[in-house]
PDB file of C-alpha atoms in Angstrom:
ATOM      1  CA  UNK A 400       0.000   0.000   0.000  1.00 66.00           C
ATOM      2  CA  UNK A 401       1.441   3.637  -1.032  1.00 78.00           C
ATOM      3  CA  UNK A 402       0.173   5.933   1.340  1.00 88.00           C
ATOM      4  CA  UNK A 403       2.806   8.898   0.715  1.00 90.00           C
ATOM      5  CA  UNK A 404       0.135  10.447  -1.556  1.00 90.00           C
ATOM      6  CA  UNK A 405      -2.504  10.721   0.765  1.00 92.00           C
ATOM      7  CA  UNK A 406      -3.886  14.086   2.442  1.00 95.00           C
ATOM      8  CA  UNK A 407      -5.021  13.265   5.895  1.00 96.00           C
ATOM      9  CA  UNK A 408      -6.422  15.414   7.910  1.00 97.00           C
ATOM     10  CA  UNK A 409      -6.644  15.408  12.300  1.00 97.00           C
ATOM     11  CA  UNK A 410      -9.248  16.323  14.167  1.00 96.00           C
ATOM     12  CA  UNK A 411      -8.802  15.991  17.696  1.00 95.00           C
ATOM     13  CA  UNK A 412      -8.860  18.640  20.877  1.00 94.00           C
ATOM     14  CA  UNK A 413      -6.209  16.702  22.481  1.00 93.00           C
ATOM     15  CA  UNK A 414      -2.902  17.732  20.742  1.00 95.00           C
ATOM     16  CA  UNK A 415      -1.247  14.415  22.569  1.00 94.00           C
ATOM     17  CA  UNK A 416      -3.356  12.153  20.377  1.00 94.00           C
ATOM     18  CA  UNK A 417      -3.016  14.029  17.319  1.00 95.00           C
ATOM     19  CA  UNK A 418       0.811  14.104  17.873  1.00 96.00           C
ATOM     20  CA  UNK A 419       0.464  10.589  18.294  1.00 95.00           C
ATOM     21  CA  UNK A 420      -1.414   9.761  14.962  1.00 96.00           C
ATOM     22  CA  UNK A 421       0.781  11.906  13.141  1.00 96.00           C
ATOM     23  CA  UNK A 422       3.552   9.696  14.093  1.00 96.00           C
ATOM     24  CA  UNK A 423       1.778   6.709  13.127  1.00 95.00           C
ATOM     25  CA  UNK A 424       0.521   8.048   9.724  1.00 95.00           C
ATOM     26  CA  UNK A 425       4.292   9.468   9.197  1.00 94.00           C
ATOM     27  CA  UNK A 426       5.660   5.515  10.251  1.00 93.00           C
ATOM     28  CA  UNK A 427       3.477   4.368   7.276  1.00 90.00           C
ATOM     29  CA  UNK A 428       4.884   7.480   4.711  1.00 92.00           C
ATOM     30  CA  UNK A 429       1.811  10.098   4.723  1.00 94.00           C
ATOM     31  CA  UNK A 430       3.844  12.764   3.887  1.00 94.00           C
ATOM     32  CA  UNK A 431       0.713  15.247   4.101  1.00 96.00           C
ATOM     33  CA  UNK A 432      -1.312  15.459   7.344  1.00 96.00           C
ATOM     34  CA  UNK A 433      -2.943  18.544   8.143  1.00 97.00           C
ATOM     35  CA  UNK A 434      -4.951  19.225  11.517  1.00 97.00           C
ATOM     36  CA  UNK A 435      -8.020  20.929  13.149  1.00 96.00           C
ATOM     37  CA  UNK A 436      -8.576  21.070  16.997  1.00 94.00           C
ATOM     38  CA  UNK A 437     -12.591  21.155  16.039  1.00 92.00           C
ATOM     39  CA  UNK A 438     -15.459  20.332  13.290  1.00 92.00           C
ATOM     40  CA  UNK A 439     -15.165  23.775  12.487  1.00 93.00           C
ATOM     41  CA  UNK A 440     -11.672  23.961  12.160  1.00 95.00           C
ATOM     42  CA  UNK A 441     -11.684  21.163  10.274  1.00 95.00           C
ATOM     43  CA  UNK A 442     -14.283  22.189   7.851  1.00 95.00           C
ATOM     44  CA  UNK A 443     -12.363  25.478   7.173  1.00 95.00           C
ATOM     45  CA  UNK A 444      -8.987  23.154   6.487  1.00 96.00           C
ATOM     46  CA  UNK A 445     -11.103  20.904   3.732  1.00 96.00           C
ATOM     47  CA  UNK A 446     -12.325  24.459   2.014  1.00 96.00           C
ATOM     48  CA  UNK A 447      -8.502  25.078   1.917  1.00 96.00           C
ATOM     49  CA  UNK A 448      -7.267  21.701   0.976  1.00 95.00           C
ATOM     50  CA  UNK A 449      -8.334  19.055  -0.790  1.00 94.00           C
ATOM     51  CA  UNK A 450      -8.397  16.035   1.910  1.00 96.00           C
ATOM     52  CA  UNK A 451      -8.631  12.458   0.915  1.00 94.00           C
ATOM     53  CA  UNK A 452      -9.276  10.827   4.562  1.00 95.00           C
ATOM     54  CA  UNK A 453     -10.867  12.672   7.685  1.00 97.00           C
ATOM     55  CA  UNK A 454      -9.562  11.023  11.069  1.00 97.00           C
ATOM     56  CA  UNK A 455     -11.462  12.641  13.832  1.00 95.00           C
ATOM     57  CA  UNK A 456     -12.113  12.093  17.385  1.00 93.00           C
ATOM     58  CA  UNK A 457     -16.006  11.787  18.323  1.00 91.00           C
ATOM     59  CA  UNK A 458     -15.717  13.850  21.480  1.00 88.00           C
ATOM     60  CA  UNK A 459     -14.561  17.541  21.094  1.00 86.00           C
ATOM     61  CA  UNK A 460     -16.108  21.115  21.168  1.00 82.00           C
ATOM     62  CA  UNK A 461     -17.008  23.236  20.204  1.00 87.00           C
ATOM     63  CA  UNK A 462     -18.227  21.306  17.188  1.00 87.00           C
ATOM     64  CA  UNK A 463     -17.910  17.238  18.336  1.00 88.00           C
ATOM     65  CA  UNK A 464     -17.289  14.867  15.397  1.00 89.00           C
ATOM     66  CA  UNK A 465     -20.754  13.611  15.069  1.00 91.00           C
ATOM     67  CA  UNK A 466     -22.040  16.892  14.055  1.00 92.00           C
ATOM     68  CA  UNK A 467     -19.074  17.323  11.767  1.00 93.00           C
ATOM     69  CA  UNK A 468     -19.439  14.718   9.791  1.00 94.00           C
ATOM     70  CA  UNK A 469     -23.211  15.314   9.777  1.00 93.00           C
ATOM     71  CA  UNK A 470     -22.480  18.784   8.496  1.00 93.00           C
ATOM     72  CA  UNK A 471     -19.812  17.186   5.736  1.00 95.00           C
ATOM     73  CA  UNK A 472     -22.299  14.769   4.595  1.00 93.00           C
ATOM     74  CA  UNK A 473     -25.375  16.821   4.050  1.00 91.00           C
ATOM     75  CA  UNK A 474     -24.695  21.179   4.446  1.00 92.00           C
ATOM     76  CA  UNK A 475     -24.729  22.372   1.101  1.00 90.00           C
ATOM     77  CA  UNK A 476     -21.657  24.407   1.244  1.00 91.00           C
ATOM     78  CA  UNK A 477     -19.679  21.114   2.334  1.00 91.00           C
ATOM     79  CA  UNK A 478     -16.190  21.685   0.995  1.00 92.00           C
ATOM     80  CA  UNK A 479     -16.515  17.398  -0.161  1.00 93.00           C
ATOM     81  CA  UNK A 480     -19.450  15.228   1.425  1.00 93.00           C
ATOM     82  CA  UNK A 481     -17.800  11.813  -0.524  1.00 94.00           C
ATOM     83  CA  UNK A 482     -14.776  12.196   2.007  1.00 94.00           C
ATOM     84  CA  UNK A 483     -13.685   9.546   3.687  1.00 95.00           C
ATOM     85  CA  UNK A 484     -13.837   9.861   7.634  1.00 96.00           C
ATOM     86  CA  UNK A 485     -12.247   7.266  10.237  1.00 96.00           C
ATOM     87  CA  UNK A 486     -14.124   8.411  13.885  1.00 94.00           C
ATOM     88  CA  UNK A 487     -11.535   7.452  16.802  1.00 94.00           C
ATOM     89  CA  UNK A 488     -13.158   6.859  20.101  1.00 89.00           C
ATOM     90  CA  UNK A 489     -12.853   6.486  23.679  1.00 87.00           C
ATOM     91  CA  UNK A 490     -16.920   5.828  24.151  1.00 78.00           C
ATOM     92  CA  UNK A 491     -16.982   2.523  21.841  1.00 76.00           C
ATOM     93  CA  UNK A 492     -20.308   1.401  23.106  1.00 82.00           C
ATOM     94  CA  UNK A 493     -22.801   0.371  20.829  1.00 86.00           C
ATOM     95  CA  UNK A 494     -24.969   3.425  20.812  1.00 86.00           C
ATOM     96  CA  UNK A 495     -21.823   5.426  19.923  1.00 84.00           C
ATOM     97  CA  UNK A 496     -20.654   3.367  17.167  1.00 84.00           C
ATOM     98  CA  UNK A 497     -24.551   3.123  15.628  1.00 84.00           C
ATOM     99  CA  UNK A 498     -24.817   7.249  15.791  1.00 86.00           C
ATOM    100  CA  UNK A 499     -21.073   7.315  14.192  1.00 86.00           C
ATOM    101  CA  UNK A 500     -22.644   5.218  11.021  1.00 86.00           C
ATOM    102  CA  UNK A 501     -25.652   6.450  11.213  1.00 87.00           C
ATOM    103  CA  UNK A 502     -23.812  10.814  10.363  1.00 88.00           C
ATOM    104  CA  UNK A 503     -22.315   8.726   8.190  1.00 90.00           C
ATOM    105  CA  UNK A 504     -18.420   7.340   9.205  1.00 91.00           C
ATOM    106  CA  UNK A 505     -17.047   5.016   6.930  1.00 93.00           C
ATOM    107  CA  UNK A 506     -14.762   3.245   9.572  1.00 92.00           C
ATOM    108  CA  UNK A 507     -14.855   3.276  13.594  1.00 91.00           C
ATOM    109  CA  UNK A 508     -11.517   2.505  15.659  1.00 92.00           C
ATOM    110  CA  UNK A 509     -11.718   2.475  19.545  1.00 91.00           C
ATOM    111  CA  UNK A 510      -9.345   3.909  21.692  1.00 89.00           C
ATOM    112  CA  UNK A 511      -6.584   3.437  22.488  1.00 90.00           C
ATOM    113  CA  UNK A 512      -5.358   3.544  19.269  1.00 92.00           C
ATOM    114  CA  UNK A 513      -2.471   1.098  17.630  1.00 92.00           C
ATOM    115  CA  UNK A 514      -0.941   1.256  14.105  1.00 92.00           C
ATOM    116  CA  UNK A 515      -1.688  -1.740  12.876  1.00 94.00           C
ATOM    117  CA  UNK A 516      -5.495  -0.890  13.663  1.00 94.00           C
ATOM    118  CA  UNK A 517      -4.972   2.733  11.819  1.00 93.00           C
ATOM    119  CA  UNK A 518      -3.156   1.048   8.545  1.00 92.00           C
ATOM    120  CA  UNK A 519      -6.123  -1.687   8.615  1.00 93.00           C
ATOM    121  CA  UNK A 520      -8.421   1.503   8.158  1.00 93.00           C
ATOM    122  CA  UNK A 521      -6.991   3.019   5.755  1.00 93.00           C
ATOM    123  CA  UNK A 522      -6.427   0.236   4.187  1.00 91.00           C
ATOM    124  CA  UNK A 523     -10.354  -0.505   4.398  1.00 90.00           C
ATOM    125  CA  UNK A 524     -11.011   2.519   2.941  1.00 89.00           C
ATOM    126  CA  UNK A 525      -9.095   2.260  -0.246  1.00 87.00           C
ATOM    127  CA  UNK A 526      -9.186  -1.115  -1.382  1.00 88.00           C
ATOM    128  CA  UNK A 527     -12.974  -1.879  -0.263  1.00 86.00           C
ATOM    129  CA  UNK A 528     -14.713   1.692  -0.327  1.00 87.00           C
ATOM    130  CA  UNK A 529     -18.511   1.398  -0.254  1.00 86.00           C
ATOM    131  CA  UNK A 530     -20.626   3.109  -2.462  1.00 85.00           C
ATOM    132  CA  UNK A 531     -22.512   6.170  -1.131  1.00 85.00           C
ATOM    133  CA  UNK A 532     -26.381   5.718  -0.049  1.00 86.00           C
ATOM    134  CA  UNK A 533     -28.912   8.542  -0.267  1.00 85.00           C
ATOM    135  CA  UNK A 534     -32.094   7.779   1.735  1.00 80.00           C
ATOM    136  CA  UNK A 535     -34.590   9.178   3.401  1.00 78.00           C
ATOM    137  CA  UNK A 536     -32.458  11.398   6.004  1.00 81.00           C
ATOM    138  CA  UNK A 537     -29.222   9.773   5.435  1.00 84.00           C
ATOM    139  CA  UNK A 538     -26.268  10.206   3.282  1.00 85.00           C
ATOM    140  CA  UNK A 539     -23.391   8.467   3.491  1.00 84.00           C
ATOM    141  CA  UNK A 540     -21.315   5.096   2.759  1.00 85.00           C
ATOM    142  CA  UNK A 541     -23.756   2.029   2.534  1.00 80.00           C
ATOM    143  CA  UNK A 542     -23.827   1.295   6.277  1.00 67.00           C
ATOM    144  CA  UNK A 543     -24.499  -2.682   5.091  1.00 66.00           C
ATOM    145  CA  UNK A 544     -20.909  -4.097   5.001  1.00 58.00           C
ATOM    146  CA  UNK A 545     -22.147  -7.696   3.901  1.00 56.00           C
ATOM    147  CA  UNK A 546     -24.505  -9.104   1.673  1.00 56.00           C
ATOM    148  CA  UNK A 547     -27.524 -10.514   3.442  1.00 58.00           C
ATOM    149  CA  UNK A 548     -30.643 -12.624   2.123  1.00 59.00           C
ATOM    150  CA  UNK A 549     -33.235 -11.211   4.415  1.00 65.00           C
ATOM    151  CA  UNK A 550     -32.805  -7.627   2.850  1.00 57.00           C
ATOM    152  CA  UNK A 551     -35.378  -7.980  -0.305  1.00 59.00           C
ATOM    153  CA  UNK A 552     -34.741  -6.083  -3.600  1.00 57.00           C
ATOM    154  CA  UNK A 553     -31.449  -4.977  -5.360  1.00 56.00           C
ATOM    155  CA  UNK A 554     -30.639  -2.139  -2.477  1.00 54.00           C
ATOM    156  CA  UNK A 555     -31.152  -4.404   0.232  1.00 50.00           C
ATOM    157  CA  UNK A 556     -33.182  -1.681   1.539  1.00 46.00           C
ATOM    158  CA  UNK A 557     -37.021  -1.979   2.952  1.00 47.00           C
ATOM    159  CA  UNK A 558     -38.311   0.763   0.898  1.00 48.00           C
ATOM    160  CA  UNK A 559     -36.406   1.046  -2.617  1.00 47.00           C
ATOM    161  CA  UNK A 560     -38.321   3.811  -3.665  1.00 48.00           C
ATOM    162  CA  UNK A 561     -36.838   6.208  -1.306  1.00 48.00           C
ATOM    163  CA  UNK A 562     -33.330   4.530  -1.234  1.00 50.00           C
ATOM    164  CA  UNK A 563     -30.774   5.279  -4.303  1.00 52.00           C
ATOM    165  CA  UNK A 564     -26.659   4.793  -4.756  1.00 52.00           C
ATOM    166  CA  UNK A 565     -25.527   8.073  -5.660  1.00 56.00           C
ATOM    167  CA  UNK A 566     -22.587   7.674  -7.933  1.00 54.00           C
ATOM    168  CA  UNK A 567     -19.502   9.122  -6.358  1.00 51.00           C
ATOM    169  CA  UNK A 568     -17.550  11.424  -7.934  1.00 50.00           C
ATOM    170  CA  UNK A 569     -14.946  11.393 -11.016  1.00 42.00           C
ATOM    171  CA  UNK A 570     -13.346   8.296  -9.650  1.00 41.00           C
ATOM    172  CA  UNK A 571     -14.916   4.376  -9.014  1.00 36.00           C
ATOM    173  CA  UNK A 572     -11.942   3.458  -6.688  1.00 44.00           C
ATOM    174  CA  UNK A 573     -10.283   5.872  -3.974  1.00 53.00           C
ATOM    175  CA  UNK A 574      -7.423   7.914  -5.983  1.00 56.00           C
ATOM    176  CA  UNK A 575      -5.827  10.554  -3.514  1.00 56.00           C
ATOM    177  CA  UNK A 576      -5.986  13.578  -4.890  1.00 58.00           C
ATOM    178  CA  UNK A 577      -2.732  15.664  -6.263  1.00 53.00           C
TER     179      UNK A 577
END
Protein backbone atom coordinates (compact mmCIF):
# COMPACT_ATOMS: atom_id res chain seq x y z
CA UNK A 1 0.00 0.00 0.00
CA UNK A 2 1.44 3.64 -1.03
CA UNK A 3 0.17 5.93 1.34
CA UNK A 4 2.81 8.90 0.72
CA UNK A 5 0.13 10.45 -1.56
CA UNK A 6 -2.50 10.72 0.76
CA UNK A 7 -3.89 14.09 2.44
CA UNK A 8 -5.02 13.27 5.89
CA UNK A 9 -6.42 15.41 7.91
CA UNK A 10 -6.64 15.41 12.30
CA UNK A 11 -9.25 16.32 14.17
CA UNK A 12 -8.80 15.99 17.70
CA UNK A 13 -8.86 18.64 20.88
CA UNK A 14 -6.21 16.70 22.48
CA UNK A 15 -2.90 17.73 20.74
CA UNK A 16 -1.25 14.41 22.57
CA UNK A 17 -3.36 12.15 20.38
CA UNK A 18 -3.02 14.03 17.32
CA UNK A 19 0.81 14.10 17.87
CA UNK A 20 0.46 10.59 18.29
CA UNK A 21 -1.41 9.76 14.96
CA UNK A 22 0.78 11.91 13.14
CA UNK A 23 3.55 9.70 14.09
CA UNK A 24 1.78 6.71 13.13
CA UNK A 25 0.52 8.05 9.72
CA UNK A 26 4.29 9.47 9.20
CA UNK A 27 5.66 5.52 10.25
CA UNK A 28 3.48 4.37 7.28
CA UNK A 29 4.88 7.48 4.71
CA UNK A 30 1.81 10.10 4.72
CA UNK A 31 3.84 12.76 3.89
CA UNK A 32 0.71 15.25 4.10
CA UNK A 33 -1.31 15.46 7.34
CA UNK A 34 -2.94 18.54 8.14
CA UNK A 35 -4.95 19.23 11.52
CA UNK A 36 -8.02 20.93 13.15
CA UNK A 37 -8.58 21.07 17.00
CA UNK A 38 -12.59 21.16 16.04
CA UNK A 39 -15.46 20.33 13.29
CA UNK A 40 -15.17 23.77 12.49
CA UNK A 41 -11.67 23.96 12.16
CA UNK A 42 -11.68 21.16 10.27
CA UNK A 43 -14.28 22.19 7.85
CA UNK A 44 -12.36 25.48 7.17
CA UNK A 45 -8.99 23.15 6.49
CA UNK A 46 -11.10 20.90 3.73
CA UNK A 47 -12.32 24.46 2.01
CA UNK A 48 -8.50 25.08 1.92
CA UNK A 49 -7.27 21.70 0.98
CA UNK A 50 -8.33 19.06 -0.79
CA UNK A 51 -8.40 16.04 1.91
CA UNK A 52 -8.63 12.46 0.91
CA UNK A 53 -9.28 10.83 4.56
CA UNK A 54 -10.87 12.67 7.68
CA UNK A 55 -9.56 11.02 11.07
CA UNK A 56 -11.46 12.64 13.83
CA UNK A 57 -12.11 12.09 17.38
CA UNK A 58 -16.01 11.79 18.32
CA UNK A 59 -15.72 13.85 21.48
CA UNK A 60 -14.56 17.54 21.09
CA UNK A 61 -16.11 21.11 21.17
CA UNK A 62 -17.01 23.24 20.20
CA UNK A 63 -18.23 21.31 17.19
CA UNK A 64 -17.91 17.24 18.34
CA UNK A 65 -17.29 14.87 15.40
CA UNK A 66 -20.75 13.61 15.07
CA UNK A 67 -22.04 16.89 14.06
CA UNK A 68 -19.07 17.32 11.77
CA UNK A 69 -19.44 14.72 9.79
CA UNK A 70 -23.21 15.31 9.78
CA UNK A 71 -22.48 18.78 8.50
CA UNK A 72 -19.81 17.19 5.74
CA UNK A 73 -22.30 14.77 4.59
CA UNK A 74 -25.37 16.82 4.05
CA UNK A 75 -24.70 21.18 4.45
CA UNK A 76 -24.73 22.37 1.10
CA UNK A 77 -21.66 24.41 1.24
CA UNK A 78 -19.68 21.11 2.33
CA UNK A 79 -16.19 21.69 1.00
CA UNK A 80 -16.52 17.40 -0.16
CA UNK A 81 -19.45 15.23 1.43
CA UNK A 82 -17.80 11.81 -0.52
CA UNK A 83 -14.78 12.20 2.01
CA UNK A 84 -13.69 9.55 3.69
CA UNK A 85 -13.84 9.86 7.63
CA UNK A 86 -12.25 7.27 10.24
CA UNK A 87 -14.12 8.41 13.88
CA UNK A 88 -11.53 7.45 16.80
CA UNK A 89 -13.16 6.86 20.10
CA UNK A 90 -12.85 6.49 23.68
CA UNK A 91 -16.92 5.83 24.15
CA UNK A 92 -16.98 2.52 21.84
CA UNK A 93 -20.31 1.40 23.11
CA UNK A 94 -22.80 0.37 20.83
CA UNK A 95 -24.97 3.43 20.81
CA UNK A 96 -21.82 5.43 19.92
CA UNK A 97 -20.65 3.37 17.17
CA UNK A 98 -24.55 3.12 15.63
CA UNK A 99 -24.82 7.25 15.79
CA UNK A 100 -21.07 7.32 14.19
CA UNK A 101 -22.64 5.22 11.02
CA UNK A 102 -25.65 6.45 11.21
CA UNK A 103 -23.81 10.81 10.36
CA UNK A 104 -22.32 8.73 8.19
CA UNK A 105 -18.42 7.34 9.21
CA UNK A 106 -17.05 5.02 6.93
CA UNK A 107 -14.76 3.24 9.57
CA UNK A 108 -14.86 3.28 13.59
CA UNK A 109 -11.52 2.51 15.66
CA UNK A 110 -11.72 2.48 19.55
CA UNK A 111 -9.34 3.91 21.69
CA UNK A 112 -6.58 3.44 22.49
CA UNK A 113 -5.36 3.54 19.27
CA UNK A 114 -2.47 1.10 17.63
CA UNK A 115 -0.94 1.26 14.11
CA UNK A 116 -1.69 -1.74 12.88
CA UNK A 117 -5.49 -0.89 13.66
CA UNK A 118 -4.97 2.73 11.82
CA UNK A 119 -3.16 1.05 8.54
CA UNK A 120 -6.12 -1.69 8.61
CA UNK A 121 -8.42 1.50 8.16
CA UNK A 122 -6.99 3.02 5.76
CA UNK A 123 -6.43 0.24 4.19
CA UNK A 124 -10.35 -0.50 4.40
CA UNK A 125 -11.01 2.52 2.94
CA UNK A 126 -9.10 2.26 -0.25
CA UNK A 127 -9.19 -1.11 -1.38
CA UNK A 128 -12.97 -1.88 -0.26
CA UNK A 129 -14.71 1.69 -0.33
CA UNK A 130 -18.51 1.40 -0.25
CA UNK A 131 -20.63 3.11 -2.46
CA UNK A 132 -22.51 6.17 -1.13
CA UNK A 133 -26.38 5.72 -0.05
CA UNK A 134 -28.91 8.54 -0.27
CA UNK A 135 -32.09 7.78 1.73
CA UNK A 136 -34.59 9.18 3.40
CA UNK A 137 -32.46 11.40 6.00
CA UNK A 138 -29.22 9.77 5.44
CA UNK A 139 -26.27 10.21 3.28
CA UNK A 140 -23.39 8.47 3.49
CA UNK A 141 -21.32 5.10 2.76
CA UNK A 142 -23.76 2.03 2.53
CA UNK A 143 -23.83 1.30 6.28
CA UNK A 144 -24.50 -2.68 5.09
CA UNK A 145 -20.91 -4.10 5.00
CA UNK A 146 -22.15 -7.70 3.90
CA UNK A 147 -24.51 -9.10 1.67
CA UNK A 148 -27.52 -10.51 3.44
CA UNK A 149 -30.64 -12.62 2.12
CA UNK A 150 -33.24 -11.21 4.42
CA UNK A 151 -32.81 -7.63 2.85
CA UNK A 152 -35.38 -7.98 -0.31
CA UNK A 153 -34.74 -6.08 -3.60
CA UNK A 154 -31.45 -4.98 -5.36
CA UNK A 155 -30.64 -2.14 -2.48
CA UNK A 156 -31.15 -4.40 0.23
CA UNK A 157 -33.18 -1.68 1.54
CA UNK A 158 -37.02 -1.98 2.95
CA UNK A 159 -38.31 0.76 0.90
CA UNK A 160 -36.41 1.05 -2.62
CA UNK A 161 -38.32 3.81 -3.67
CA UNK A 162 -36.84 6.21 -1.31
CA UNK A 163 -33.33 4.53 -1.23
CA UNK A 164 -30.77 5.28 -4.30
CA UNK A 165 -26.66 4.79 -4.76
CA UNK A 166 -25.53 8.07 -5.66
CA UNK A 167 -22.59 7.67 -7.93
CA UNK A 168 -19.50 9.12 -6.36
CA UNK A 169 -17.55 11.42 -7.93
CA UNK A 170 -14.95 11.39 -11.02
CA UNK A 171 -13.35 8.30 -9.65
CA UNK A 172 -14.92 4.38 -9.01
CA UNK A 173 -11.94 3.46 -6.69
CA UNK A 174 -10.28 5.87 -3.97
CA UNK A 175 -7.42 7.91 -5.98
CA UNK A 176 -5.83 10.55 -3.51
CA UNK A 177 -5.99 13.58 -4.89
CA UNK A 178 -2.73 15.66 -6.26
Amino acid sequence: MRFELLKVLLVDDNQHMRILLMEILRAVGVRHVFEATDGVEALAVMRQTAIDVVITDLSMGPLDGLHFVQLLRRAPESPNPYTPVIMITGHSTERRVNEARDVGVNEFLAKPVTARAVIDRLTQLIENPRPFVRSGNYFGPDRRRRDSPRHPGPWRRGDESRSTYVDAPAEPKFTPRA
